[in-house]
Amino acid sequence: MGARVTGGDVPGRQHLLRRRDVRRHRPVARTRGWTIAQIDANVVNWLSTFNPHTILLHIGTNDIYGSNPSGAPSRLSTLLDHITAKSPDAEVFVATIIPLASFDVRTYNAAIPGIVQSKARAGKHVHLVEMYSALTTADLADGVRPDAGGYTKMATVWCNALQAVPAASAARRRPPRRPPPVPARGRQPVAGAAPRR
């Protein structure tokens, strides 16, 4: 499991949504086996580089295994602050994490709705995705990661969440992050471009 700063893919099953429209769904960063803090340490650079429109987070599984699982909600809140500060127009979808065979994730999951609601009340484009109830431990291949059927269930939940937020499912083009083209000699200059000497 992990996070994905993306235009619409599902962690672990990257091809499911990408097939629908390759132009609109461009993966930016895919992490598997990372903690919230590790993702947080990199997210500002990723967002600066790729300027995503949609961000899907199924995050916290590796924190549950770690030495400080009770601090995971606070780390998630901080990560969301960093994401929404750097990419204020991005639609951020935060999922509750799926059940694990050997660890109880319910305490962590119980904190996620309040975190998401506090960000949304502050005007951030943050949305809750209820993923926990979509799978059971019978959908896990190894007690942690979903099997093919589990990933299909996750894909359905992600798709439904994206479709429920019109701004997330609408194709919005952002201006490119490159300087305007320099006109060839003898042609009219591009509006806003300095004339050539």
PDB file of C-alpha atoms in Angstrom:
ATOM      1  CA  MET A   1       0.000   0.000   0.000  1.00  0.00           C
ATOM      2  CA  GLY A   2       1.098   3.546  -0.250  1.00  0.00           C
ATOM      3  CA  ALA A   3       0.313   6.920  -1.624  1.00  0.00           C
ATOM      4  CA  ARG A   4      -0.026   8.092  -5.132  1.00  0.00           C
ATOM      5  CA  VAL A   5       0.173  11.630  -6.321  1.00  0.00           C
ATOM      6  CA  THR A   6      -1.561  11.143  -9.593  1.00  0.00           C
ATOM      7  CA  GLY A   7      -4.068  11.998 -12.211  1.00  0.00           C
ATOM      8  CA  GLY A   8      -6.250   9.007 -11.286  1.00  0.00           C
ATOM      9  CA  ASP A   9      -4.486   5.676 -10.812  1.00  0.00           C
ATOM     10  CA  VAL A  10      -5.006   3.077  -8.113  1.00  0.00           C
ATOM     11  CA  PRO A  11      -2.051   1.978  -5.959  1.00  0.00           C
ATOM     12  CA  GLY A  12      -0.851  -1.449  -7.018  1.00  0.00           C
ATOM     13  CA  ARG A  13      -3.154  -1.620 -10.063  1.00  0.00           C
ATOM     14  CA  GLN A  14      -1.765   1.293 -12.013  1.00  0.00           C
ATOM     15  CA  HIS A  15      -3.247   0.202 -15.325  1.00  0.00           C
ATOM     16  CA  LEU A  16      -6.931   0.167 -14.354  1.00  0.00           C
ATOM     17  CA  LEU A  17      -7.723   3.836 -14.791  1.00  0.00           C
ATOM     18  CA  ARG A  18      -4.811   4.729 -17.035  1.00  0.00           C
ATOM     19  CA  ARG A  19      -6.385   2.665 -19.821  1.00  0.00           C
ATOM     20  CA  ARG A  20      -9.441   4.908 -19.833  1.00  0.00           C
ATOM     21  CA  ASP A  21      -7.615   8.089 -20.743  1.00  0.00           C
ATOM     22  CA  VAL A  22      -3.839   8.123 -20.834  1.00  0.00           C
ATOM     23  CA  ARG A  23      -3.753  11.847 -21.513  1.00  0.00           C
ATOM     24  CA  ARG A  24      -5.632  12.767 -18.340  1.00  0.00           C
ATOM     25  CA  HIS A  25      -4.186  10.210 -15.924  1.00  0.00           C
ATOM     26  CA  ARG A  26      -0.471  10.733 -15.628  1.00  0.00           C
ATOM     27  CA  PRO A  27       1.179   9.099 -12.630  1.00  0.00           C
ATOM     28  CA  VAL A  28       3.475  11.352 -10.691  1.00  0.00           C
ATOM     29  CA  ALA A  29       4.802   9.465  -7.714  1.00  0.00           C
ATOM     30  CA  ARG A  30       4.135   5.951  -6.541  1.00  0.00           C
ATOM     31  CA  THR A  31       5.284   4.728  -3.160  1.00  0.00           C
ATOM     32  CA  ARG A  32       5.037   1.276  -1.697  1.00  0.00           C
ATOM     33  CA  GLY A  33       6.391   0.428   1.709  1.00  0.00           C
ATOM     34  CA  TRP A  34       6.878   4.053   2.760  1.00  0.00           C
ATOM     35  CA  THR A  35       5.685   5.670   5.967  1.00  0.00           C
ATOM     36  CA  ILE A  36       3.750   8.922   6.097  1.00  0.00           C
ATOM     37  CA  ALA A  37       6.900  10.755   7.226  1.00  0.00           C
ATOM     38  CA  GLN A  38       8.921   9.401   4.287  1.00  0.00           C
ATOM     39  CA  ILE A  39       6.263  10.559   1.842  1.00  0.00           C
ATOM     40  CA  ASP A  40       6.011  13.915   3.595  1.00  0.00           C
ATOM     41  CA  ALA A  41       9.770  14.394   3.219  1.00  0.00           C
ATOM     42  CA  ASN A  42       9.409  14.145  -0.582  1.00  0.00           C
ATOM     43  CA  VAL A  43       5.936  15.450  -1.385  1.00  0.00           C
ATOM     44  CA  VAL A  44       6.770  19.144  -1.850  1.00  0.00           C
ATOM     45  CA  ASN A  45       9.408  18.304  -4.465  1.00  0.00           C
ATOM     46  CA  TRP A  46       7.010  15.944  -6.265  1.00  0.00           C
ATOM     47  CA  LEU A  47       4.281  18.572  -6.288  1.00  0.00           C
ATOM     48  CA  SER A  48       6.684  21.241  -7.534  1.00  0.00           C
ATOM     49  CA  THR A  49       7.776  18.997 -10.368  1.00  0.00           C
ATOM     50  CA  PHE A  50       4.469  17.568 -11.540  1.00  0.00           C
ATOM     51  CA  ASN A  51       1.611  19.956 -10.605  1.00  0.00           C
ATOM     52  CA  PRO A  52      -1.057  17.230 -10.126  1.00  0.00           C
ATOM     53  CA  HIS A  53      -4.788  17.808 -10.364  1.00  0.00           C
ATOM     54  CA  THR A  54      -5.827  14.727  -8.365  1.00  0.00           C
ATOM     55  CA  ILE A  55      -4.029  13.042  -5.470  1.00  0.00           C
ATOM     56  CA  LEU A  56      -5.062   9.669  -4.049  1.00  0.00           C
ATOM     57  CA  LEU A  57      -3.797   8.670  -0.597  1.00  0.00           C
ATOM     58  CA  HIS A  58      -4.180   5.206   0.883  1.00  0.00           C
ATOM     59  CA  ILE A  59      -1.587   5.864   3.509  1.00  0.00           C
ATOM     60  CA  GLY A  60      -0.692   4.748   7.023  1.00  0.00           C
ATOM     61  CA  THR A  61      -0.367   0.985   6.679  1.00  0.00           C
ATOM     62  CA  ASN A  62       3.397   1.060   7.238  1.00  0.00           C
ATOM     63  CA  ASP A  63       2.967   3.450  10.162  1.00  0.00           C
ATOM     64  CA  ILE A  64       0.742   0.876  11.871  1.00  0.00           C
ATOM     65  CA  TYR A  65       3.683  -1.568  11.742  1.00  0.00           C
ATOM     66  CA  GLY A  66       6.110   1.083  13.021  1.00  0.00           C
ATOM     67  CA  SER A  67       7.234   2.123  16.453  1.00  0.00           C
ATOM     68  CA  ASN A  68       4.744   5.010  16.794  1.00  0.00           C
ATOM     69  CA  PRO A  69       1.380   4.062  15.283  1.00  0.00           C
ATOM     70  CA  SER A  70      -0.462   6.452  17.627  1.00  0.00           C
ATOM     71  CA  GLY A  71       1.347   9.384  15.965  1.00  0.00           C
ATOM     72  CA  ALA A  72       0.131   8.426  12.476  1.00  0.00           C
ATOM     73  CA  PRO A  73      -2.974  10.676  12.510  1.00  0.00           C
ATOM     74  CA  SER A  74      -0.842  13.710  13.378  1.00  0.00           C
ATOM     75  CA  ARG A  75       1.639  12.849  10.617  1.00  0.00           C
ATOM     76  CA  LEU A  76      -1.240  12.468   8.147  1.00  0.00           C
ATOM     77  CA  SER A  77      -2.611  15.879   9.122  1.00  0.00           C
ATOM     78  CA  THR A  78       0.811  17.471   8.616  1.00  0.00           C
ATOM     79  CA  LEU A  79       1.202  15.779   5.236  1.00  0.00           C
ATOM     80  CA  LEU A  80      -2.191  17.090   4.122  1.00  0.00           C
ATOM     81  CA  ASP A  81      -1.181  20.602   5.228  1.00  0.00           C
ATOM     82  CA  HIS A  82       1.954  20.365   3.082  1.00  0.00           C
ATOM     83  CA  ILE A  83       0.044  19.019   0.080  1.00  0.00           C
ATOM     84  CA  THR A  84      -2.725  21.616   0.238  1.00  0.00           C
ATOM     85  CA  ALA A  85      -0.273  24.471   0.758  1.00  0.00           C
ATOM     86  CA  LYS A  86       1.830  23.489  -2.247  1.00  0.00           C
ATOM     87  CA  SER A  87      -1.071  22.421  -4.523  1.00  0.00           C
ATOM     88  CA  PRO A  88      -4.116  24.332  -3.259  1.00  0.00           C
ATOM     89  CA  ASP A  89      -6.200  23.569  -6.374  1.00  0.00           C
ATOM     90  CA  ALA A  90      -5.539  19.809  -6.348  1.00  0.00           C
ATOM     91  CA  GLU A  91      -8.336  17.468  -5.314  1.00  0.00           C
ATOM     92  CA  VAL A  92      -6.945  15.253  -2.522  1.00  0.00           C
ATOM     93  CA  PHE A  93      -8.693  11.965  -1.748  1.00  0.00           C
ATOM     94  CA  VAL A  94      -7.768  10.351   1.577  1.00  0.00           C
ATOM     95  CA  ALA A  95      -8.849   6.753   2.079  1.00  0.00           C
ATOM     96  CA  THR A  96      -9.255   4.864   5.295  1.00  0.00           C
ATOM     97  CA  ILE A  97      -6.818   1.972   5.113  1.00  0.00           C
ATOM     98  CA  ILE A  98      -7.921  -1.559   4.390  1.00  0.00           C
ATOM     99  CA  PRO A  99      -8.012  -4.232   7.121  1.00  0.00           C
ATOM    100  CA  LEU A 100      -4.792  -6.048   7.986  1.00  0.00           C
ATOM    101  CA  ALA A 101      -4.592  -9.655   9.117  1.00  0.00           C
ATOM    102  CA  SER A 102      -2.233  -9.062  12.061  1.00  0.00           C
ATOM    103  CA  PHE A 103      -2.849  -5.460  13.116  1.00  0.00           C
ATOM    104  CA  ASP A 104      -5.947  -3.481  14.091  1.00  0.00           C
ATOM    105  CA  VAL A 105      -6.265  -0.345  11.949  1.00  0.00           C
ATOM    106  CA  ARG A 106      -9.595   0.842  13.348  1.00  0.00           C
ATOM    107  CA  THR A 107      -8.136   3.416  15.767  1.00  0.00           C
ATOM    108  CA  TYR A 108      -6.133   5.050  12.982  1.00  0.00           C
ATOM    109  CA  ASN A 109      -9.075   4.896  10.576  1.00  0.00           C
ATOM    110  CA  ALA A 110     -11.362   6.472  13.180  1.00  0.00           C
ATOM    111  CA  ALA A 111      -9.135   9.576  13.218  1.00  0.00           C
ATOM    112  CA  ILE A 112      -9.128  10.079   9.430  1.00  0.00           C
ATOM    113  CA  PRO A 113     -12.677  11.495   8.988  1.00  0.00           C
ATOM    114  CA  GLY A 114     -12.037  14.254  11.538  1.00  0.00           C
ATOM    115  CA  ILE A 115      -8.735  15.166   9.900  1.00  0.00           C
ATOM    116  CA  VAL A 116     -10.330  15.307   6.455  1.00  0.00           C
ATOM    117  CA  GLN A 117     -13.329  17.290   7.729  1.00  0.00           C
ATOM    118  CA  SER A 118     -11.080  19.859   9.417  1.00  0.00           C
ATOM    119  CA  LYS A 119      -9.168  20.417   6.156  1.00  0.00           C
ATOM    120  CA  ALA A 120     -12.395  20.648   4.123  1.00  0.00           C
ATOM    121  CA  ARG A 121     -13.893  23.147   6.600  1.00  0.00           C
ATOM    122  CA  ALA A 122     -10.754  25.247   6.110  1.00  0.00           C
ATOM    123  CA  GLY A 123     -11.548  25.407   2.385  1.00  0.00           C
ATOM    124  CA  LYS A 124      -9.115  22.742   1.233  1.00  0.00           C
ATOM    125  CA  HIS A 125     -10.088  20.318  -1.549  1.00  0.00           C
ATOM    126  CA  VAL A 126      -9.771  17.226   0.656  1.00  0.00           C
ATOM    127  CA  HIS A 127     -12.222  14.310   0.437  1.00  0.00           C
ATOM    128  CA  LEU A 128     -12.742  11.173   2.535  1.00  0.00           C
ATOM    129  CA  VAL A 129     -12.845   7.778   0.822  1.00  0.00           C
ATOM    130  CA  GLU A 130     -14.220   4.887   2.893  1.00  0.00           C
ATOM    131  CA  MET A 131     -11.968   2.028   1.810  1.00  0.00           C
ATOM    132  CA  TYR A 132     -11.884  -0.059   5.008  1.00  0.00           C
ATOM    133  CA  SER A 133     -15.422  -1.367   4.636  1.00  0.00           C
ATOM    134  CA  ALA A 134     -14.903  -2.339   0.979  1.00  0.00           C
ATOM    135  CA  LEU A 135     -12.480  -5.184   1.799  1.00  0.00           C
ATOM    136  CA  THR A 136     -12.045  -7.900   4.390  1.00  0.00           C
ATOM    137  CA  THR A 137      -8.950  -9.865   5.330  1.00  0.00           C
ATOM    138  CA  ALA A 138     -10.189 -12.536   2.892  1.00  0.00           C
ATOM    139  CA  ASP A 139      -9.321 -10.035   0.107  1.00  0.00           C
ATOM    140  CA  LEU A 140      -5.649  -9.957   1.134  1.00  0.00           C
ATOM    141  CA  ALA A 141      -2.981 -11.949  -0.691  1.00  0.00           C
ATOM    142  CA  ASP A 142      -0.465 -11.899   2.167  1.00  0.00           C
ATOM    143  CA  GLY A 143      -2.291 -10.422   5.143  1.00  0.00           C
ATOM    144  CA  VAL A 144      -1.323  -6.889   4.073  1.00  0.00           C
ATOM    145  CA  ARG A 145      -1.694  -6.383   0.309  1.00  0.00           C
ATOM    146  CA  PRO A 146      -4.895  -7.093  -1.585  1.00  0.00           C
ATOM    147  CA  ASP A 147      -5.194  -9.938  -4.043  1.00  0.00           C
ATOM    148  CA  ALA A 148      -6.501  -9.233  -7.568  1.00  0.00           C
ATOM    149  CA  GLY A 149     -10.105  -9.226  -6.369  1.00  0.00           C
ATOM    150  CA  GLY A 150      -9.227  -6.854  -3.532  1.00  0.00           C
ATOM    151  CA  TYR A 151      -7.541  -4.430  -5.920  1.00  0.00           C
ATOM    152  CA  THR A 152     -10.619  -4.560  -8.147  1.00  0.00           C
ATOM    153  CA  LYS A 153     -12.772  -3.623  -5.151  1.00  0.00           C
ATOM    154  CA  MET A 154     -10.384  -0.776  -4.333  1.00  0.00           C
ATOM    155  CA  ALA A 155     -10.516   0.447  -7.930  1.00  0.00           C
ATOM    156  CA  THR A 156     -14.308   0.583  -7.743  1.00  0.00           C
ATOM    157  CA  VAL A 157     -14.188   2.637  -4.541  1.00  0.00           C
ATOM    158  CA  TRP A 158     -11.611   5.054  -6.045  1.00  0.00           C
ATOM    159  CA  CYS A 159     -13.668   5.434  -9.238  1.00  0.00           C
ATOM    160  CA  ASN A 160     -16.850   6.138  -7.279  1.00  0.00           C
ATOM    161  CA  ALA A 161     -15.051   8.712  -5.129  1.00  0.00           C
ATOM    162  CA  LEU A 162     -13.586  10.473  -8.162  1.00  0.00           C
ATOM    163  CA  GLN A 163     -16.935  10.534  -9.948  1.00  0.00           C
ATOM    164  CA  ALA A 164     -18.643  12.010  -6.884  1.00  0.00           C
ATOM    165  CA  VAL A 165     -16.442  15.126  -7.071  1.00  0.00           C
ATOM    166  CA  PRO A 166     -17.089  16.868 -10.397  1.00  0.00           C
ATOM    167  CA  ALA A 167     -13.852  18.879 -10.267  1.00  0.00           C
ATOM    168  CA  ALA A 168     -11.853  15.663  -9.904  1.00  0.00           C
ATOM    169  CA  SER A 169     -13.432  13.879 -12.826  1.00  0.00           C
ATOM    170  CA  ALA A 170     -13.479  16.873 -15.179  1.00  0.00           C
ATOM    171  CA  ALA A 171     -10.516  17.251 -17.487  1.00  0.00           C
ATOM    172  CA  ARG A 172      -8.845  20.515 -16.534  1.00  0.00           C
ATOM    173  CA  ARG A 173      -5.737  21.603 -18.326  1.00  0.00           C
ATOM    174  CA  ARG A 174      -3.167  23.567 -16.418  1.00  0.00           C
ATOM    175  CA  PRO A 175      -0.810  25.957 -18.143  1.00  0.00           C
ATOM    176  CA  PRO A 176       2.528  24.364 -18.977  1.00  0.00           C
ATOM    177  CA  ARG A 177       5.511  25.210 -16.815  1.00  0.00           C
ATOM    178  CA  ARG A 178       7.819  26.362 -19.566  1.00  0.00           C
ATOM    179  CA  PRO A 179       8.702  29.730 -21.064  1.00  0.00           C
ATOM    180  CA  PRO A 180       6.803  30.924 -24.146  1.00  0.00           C
ATOM    181  CA  PRO A 181       8.332  30.023 -27.508  1.00  0.00           C
ATOM    182  CA  VAL A 182      10.720  32.469 -29.121  1.00  0.00           C
ATOM    183  CA  PRO A 183       9.398  33.589 -32.529  1.00  0.00           C
ATOM    184  CA  ALA A 184      11.392  32.830 -35.655  1.00  0.00           C
ATOM    185  CA  ARG A 185      13.049  35.811 -37.395  1.00  0.00           C
ATOM    186  CA  GLY A 186      10.663  37.825 -39.495  1.00  0.00           C
ATOM    187  CA  ARG A 187       7.520  36.702 -37.610  1.00  0.00           C
ATOM    188  CA  GLN A 188       5.381  38.609 -35.159  1.00  0.00           C
ATOM    189  CA  PRO A 189       6.481  38.195 -31.534  1.00  0.00           C
ATOM    190  CA  VAL A 190       4.387  36.100 -29.183  1.00  0.00           C
ATOM    191  CA  ALA A 191       2.180  38.249 -26.938  1.00  0.00           C
ATOM    192  CA  GLY A 192       4.059  39.019 -23.759  1.00  0.00           C
ATOM    193  CA  ALA A 193       7.411  37.867 -25.130  1.00  0.00           C
ATOM    194  CA  ALA A 194      10.321  40.301 -25.273  1.00  0.00           C
ATOM    195  CA  PRO A 195      11.306  41.327 -28.821  1.00  0.00           C
ATOM    196  CA  ARG A 196      14.500  39.823 -30.203  1.00  0.00           C
ATOM    197  CA  ARG A 197      17.428  42.137 -30.864  1.00  0.00           C
TER     198      ARG A 197
END
